[in-house]
Amino acid sequence: MEDNRFNYYHVWEKIFKNSNGDIRGYQNYAKYPESMKDAKEFVEKYKEQIIA
């Protein structure tokens, strides 16, 4: 059976890192886009949170 689901991960408005770049905290969930225009801006703004 093929699994067509995807994992859901939170996207954060702000990520706090120490001087070494290690994540130390998060603040506020990001608001998900409501249109394709908003989606493009969302991806650009939060692309560093991609989990590969």
N, CA, C and O atoms as a printed pandas DataFrame, in Angstrom:
     atom_number atom_name residue_name chain_id  residue_number  x_coord  y_coord  z_coord
0              1         N          MET        A               1    0.846   -1.179    0.000
1              2        CA          MET        A               1    0.000    0.000    0.000
2              3         C          MET        A               1    0.895    1.247    0.000
3              4         O          MET        A               1    1.869    1.319    0.749
4              5         N          GLU        A               2    0.564    2.196   -0.821
5              6        CA          GLU        A               2    1.332    3.439   -0.916
6              7         C          GLU        A               2    0.844    4.440    0.125
7              8         O          GLU        A               2   -0.359    4.592    0.334
8              9         N          ASP        A               3    1.764    5.106    0.762
9             10        CA          ASP        A               3    1.434    6.102    1.777
10            11         C          ASP        A               3    1.494    7.488    1.140
11            12         O          ASP        A               3    2.576    7.953    0.781
12            13         N          ASN        A               4    0.355    8.151    0.997
13            14        CA          ASN        A               4    0.291    9.462    0.356
14            15         C          ASN        A               4    0.166   10.603    1.353
15            16         O          ASN        A               4   -0.124   11.736    0.967
16            17         N          ARG        A               5    0.380   10.319    2.610
17            18        CA          ARG        A               5    0.291   11.369    3.627
18            19         C          ARG        A               5    1.595   12.161    3.671
19            20         O          ARG        A               5    2.615   11.730    3.132
20            21         N          PHE        A               6    1.550   13.309    4.311
21            22        CA          PHE        A               6    2.761   14.083    4.540
22            23         C          PHE        A               6    2.803   14.483    6.009
23            24         O          PHE        A               6    1.765   14.604    6.660
24            25         N          ASN        A               7    3.990   14.682    6.513
25            26        CA          ASN        A               7    4.153   15.098    7.900
26            27         C          ASN        A               7    3.884   16.587    8.024
27            28         O          ASN        A               7    4.221   17.369    7.136
28            29         N          TYR        A               8    3.280   16.963    9.122
29            30        CA          TYR        A               8    3.000   18.360    9.407
30            31         C          TYR        A               8    4.029   18.857   10.410
31            32         O          TYR        A               8    4.269   18.201   11.424
32            33         N          TYR        A               9    4.624   19.973   10.149
33            34        CA          TYR        A               9    5.570   20.598   11.060
34            35         C          TYR        A               9    5.151   22.040   11.284
35            36         O          TYR        A               9    4.612   22.688   10.387
36            37         N          HIS        A              10    5.400   22.531   12.476
37            38        CA          HIS        A              10    5.101   23.924   12.758
38            39         C          HIS        A              10    6.107   24.829   12.054
39            40         O          HIS        A              10    7.272   24.471   11.880
40            41         N          VAL        A              11    5.642   25.987   11.658
41            42        CA          VAL        A              11    6.500   27.037   11.112
42            43         C          VAL        A              11    6.392   28.178   12.119
43            44         O          VAL        A              11    5.297   28.543   12.546
44            45         N          TRP        A              12    7.526   28.725   12.484
45            46        CA          TRP        A              12    7.582   29.718   13.550
46            47         C          TRP        A              12    7.848   31.114   13.009
47            48         O          TRP        A              12    8.599   31.293   12.050
48            49         N          GLU        A              13    7.211   32.108   13.646
49            50        CA          GLU        A              13    7.448   33.511   13.310
50            51         C          GLU        A              13    8.888   33.892   13.625
51            52         O          GLU        A              13    9.536   34.584   12.840
52            53         N          LYS        A              14    9.386   33.445   14.764
53            54        CA          LYS        A              14   10.732   33.827   15.193
54            55         C          LYS        A              14   11.426   32.631   15.827
55            56         O          LYS        A              14   10.825   31.889   16.604
56            57         N          ILE        A              15   12.686   32.454   15.491
57            58        CA          ILE        A              15   13.514   31.404   16.074
58            59         C          ILE        A              15   14.699   32.090   16.755
59            60         O          ILE        A              15   15.370   32.934   16.162
60            61         N          PHE        A              16   14.938   31.714   17.999
61            62        CA          PHE        A              16   16.051   32.286   18.757
62            63         C          PHE        A              16   17.225   31.314   18.711
63            64         O          PHE        A              16   17.081   30.129   19.011
64            65         N          LYS        A              17   18.396   31.841   18.328
65            66        CA          LYS        A              17   19.611   31.029   18.254
66            67         C          LYS        A              17   20.699   31.656   19.105
67            68         O          LYS        A              17   20.733   32.869   19.308
68            69         N          ASN        A              18   21.597   30.795   19.605
69            70        CA          ASN        A              18   22.738   31.326   20.352
70            71         C          ASN        A              18   23.841   31.705   19.377
71            72         O          ASN        A              18   23.658   31.609   18.164
72            73         N          SER        A              19   24.977   32.134   19.895
73            74        CA          SER        A              19   26.074   32.602   19.037
74            75         C          SER        A              19   26.669   31.490   18.165
75            76         O          SER        A              19   27.327   31.777   17.165
76            77         N          ASN        A              20   26.445   30.237   18.533
77            78        CA          ASN        A              20   26.914   29.095   17.730
78            79         C          ASN        A              20   25.922   28.713   16.638
79            80         O          ASN        A              20   26.218   27.863   15.798
80            81         N          GLY        A              21   24.737   29.341   16.646
81            82        CA          GLY        A              21   23.712   29.019   15.665
82            83         C          GLY        A              21   22.762   27.926   16.108
83            84         O          GLY        A              21   21.894   27.507   15.343
84            85         N          ASP        A              22   22.926   27.446   17.375
85            86        CA          ASP        A              22   22.029   26.420   17.899
86            87         C          ASP        A              22   20.692   27.049   18.287
87            88         O          ASP        A              22   20.663   28.124   18.886
88            89         N          ILE        A              23   19.592   26.388   17.949
89            90        CA          ILE        A              23   18.263   26.897   18.278
90            91         C          ILE        A              23   18.018   26.769   19.780
91            92         O          ILE        A              23   18.209   25.703   20.365
92            93         N          ARG        A              24   17.596   27.861   20.386
93            94        CA          ARG        A              24   17.334   27.896   21.827
94            95         C          ARG        A              24   15.869   28.153   22.158
95            96         O          ARG        A              24   15.464   27.974   23.307
96            97         N          GLY        A              25   15.070   28.564   21.189
97            98        CA          GLY        A              25   13.662   28.815   21.458
98            99         C          GLY        A              25   12.905   29.251   20.221
99           100         O          GLY        A              25   13.492   29.605   19.198
100          101         N          TYR        A              26   11.582   29.217   20.340
101          102        CA          TYR        A              26   10.686   29.580   19.249
102          103         C          TYR        A              26    9.640   30.540   19.779
103          104         O          TYR        A              26    9.353   30.567   20.975
104          105         N          GLN        A              27    9.069   31.336   18.869
105          106        CA          GLN        A              27    8.005   32.241   19.274
106          107         C          GLN        A              27    6.940   32.305   18.190
107          108         O          GLN        A              27    7.253   32.594   17.035
108          109         N          ASN        A              28    5.713   32.045   18.538
109          110        CA          ASN        A              28    4.516   32.212   17.697
110          111         C          ASN        A              28    4.537   31.372   16.421
111          112         O          ASN        A              28    5.514   31.379   15.672
112          113         N          TYR        A              29    3.448   30.655   16.191
113          114        CA          TYR        A              29    3.278   29.945   14.929
114          115         C          TYR        A              29    3.068   30.958   13.811
115          116         O          TYR        A              29    2.385   31.964   14.003
116          117         N          ALA        A              30    3.641   30.702   12.666
117          118        CA          ALA        A              30    3.434   31.563   11.503
118          119         C          ALA        A              30    2.031   31.322   10.949
119          120         O          ALA        A              30    1.516   30.205   11.006
120          121         N          LYS        A              31    1.429   32.356   10.423
121          122        CA          LYS        A              31    0.111   32.243    9.793
122          123         C          LYS        A              31    0.297   31.656    8.398
123          124         O          LYS        A              31    1.078   32.173    7.600
124          125         N          TYR        A              32   -0.421   30.576    8.108
125          126        CA          TYR        A              32   -0.293   29.944    6.798
126          127         C          TYR        A              32   -0.952   30.799    5.719
127          128         O          TYR        A              32   -1.928   31.497    5.991
128          129         N          PRO        A              33   -0.424   30.749    4.501
129          130        CA          PRO        A              33   -0.930   31.602    3.408
130          131         C          PRO        A              33   -2.343   31.226    2.979
131          132         O          PRO        A              33   -2.773   30.079    3.106
132          133         N          GLU        A              34   -3.051   32.232    2.466
133          134        CA          GLU        A              34   -4.422   32.029    1.998
134          135         C          GLU        A              34   -4.540   32.110    0.484
135          136         O          GLU        A              34   -5.596   31.786   -0.060
136          137         N          SER        A              35   -3.491   32.532   -0.213
137          138        CA          SER        A              35   -3.524   32.626   -1.670
138          139         C          SER        A              35   -2.163   32.217   -2.224
139          140         O          SER        A              35   -1.198   32.096   -1.469
140          141         N          MET        A              36   -2.079   32.006   -3.523
141          142        CA          MET        A              36   -0.811   31.649   -4.148
142          143         C          MET        A              36    0.205   32.783   -4.003
143          144         O          MET        A              36    1.393   32.530   -3.805
144          145         N          LYS        A              37   -0.255   34.019   -4.101
145          146        CA          LYS        A              37    0.648   35.161   -3.912
146          147         C          LYS        A              37    1.240   35.123   -2.507
147          148         O          LYS        A              37    2.446   35.286   -2.322
148          149         N          ASP        A              38    0.371   34.905   -1.520
149          150        CA          ASP        A              38    0.833   34.806   -0.139
150          151         C          ASP        A              38    1.751   33.601    0.053
151          152         O          ASP        A              38    2.699   33.666    0.836
152          153         N          ALA        A              39    1.482   32.505   -0.650
153          154        CA          ALA        A              39    2.282   31.287   -0.524
154          155         C          ALA        A              39    3.716   31.528   -0.986
155          156         O          ALA        A              39    4.660   31.053   -0.356
156          157         N          LYS        A              40    3.880   32.252   -2.067
157          158        CA          LYS        A              40    5.225   32.547   -2.567
158          159         C          LYS        A              40    6.019   33.356   -1.539
159          160         O          LYS        A              40    7.193   33.078   -1.295
160          161         N          GLU        A              41    5.376   34.346   -0.947
161          162        CA          GLU        A              41    6.030   35.161    0.080
162          163         C          GLU        A              41    6.338   34.314    1.317
163          164         O          GLU        A              41    7.403   34.457    1.917
164          165         N          PHE        A              42    5.414   33.439    1.697
165          166        CA          PHE        A              42    5.576   32.558    2.850
166          167         C          PHE        A              42    6.801   31.655    2.677
167          168         O          PHE        A              42    7.625   31.532    3.583
168          169         N          VAL        A              43    6.910   31.033    1.515
169          170        CA          VAL        A              43    8.038   30.133    1.243
170          171         C          VAL        A              43    9.353   30.894    1.303
171          172         O          VAL        A              43   10.325   30.409    1.883
172          173         N          GLU        A              44    9.392   32.064    0.718
173          174        CA          GLU        A              44   10.622   32.855    0.731
174          175         C          GLU        A              44   11.003   33.248    2.165
175          176         O          GLU        A              44   12.172   33.180    2.543
176          177         N          LYS        A              45   10.016   33.654    2.946
177          178        CA          LYS        A              45   10.274   34.132    4.303
178          179         C          LYS        A              45   10.715   33.001    5.244
179          180         O          LYS        A              45   11.580   33.207    6.095
180          181         N          TYR        A              46   10.119   31.799    5.093
181          182        CA          TYR        A              46   10.350   30.725    6.062
182          183         C          TYR        A              46   11.148   29.547    5.501
183          184         O          TYR        A              46   11.182   28.486    6.123
184          185         N          LYS        A              47   11.783   29.705    4.351
185          186        CA          LYS        A              47   12.474   28.586    3.702
186          187         C          LYS        A              47   13.607   27.992    4.552
187          188         O          LYS        A              47   13.956   26.826    4.368
188          189         N          GLU        A              48   14.181   28.759    5.465
189          190        CA          GLU        A              48   15.257   28.203    6.280
190          191         C          GLU        A              48   14.749   27.153    7.280
191          192         O          GLU        A              48   15.545   26.434    7.883
192          193         N          GLN        A              49   13.425   27.068    7.454
193          194        CA          GLN        A              49   12.859   26.081    8.379
194          195         C          GLN        A              49   12.547   24.753    7.691
195          196         O          GLN        A              49   11.987   23.857    8.324
196          197         N          ILE        A              50   12.888   24.606    6.435
197          198        CA          ILE        A              50   12.628   23.360    5.702
198          199         C          ILE        A              50   13.340   22.197    6.379
199          200         O          ILE        A              50   14.514   22.297    6.736
200          201         N          ILE        A              51   12.625   21.101    6.552
201          202        CA          ILE        A              51   13.202   19.882    7.115
202          203         C          ILE        A              51   13.397   18.909    5.971
203          204         O          ILE        A              51   12.430   18.459    5.358
204          205         N          ALA        A              52   14.627   18.589    5.688
205          206        CA          ALA        A              52   14.929   17.695    4.564
206          207         C          ALA        A              52   15.000   16.256    4.996
207          208         O          ALA        A              52   15.246   15.375    4.172
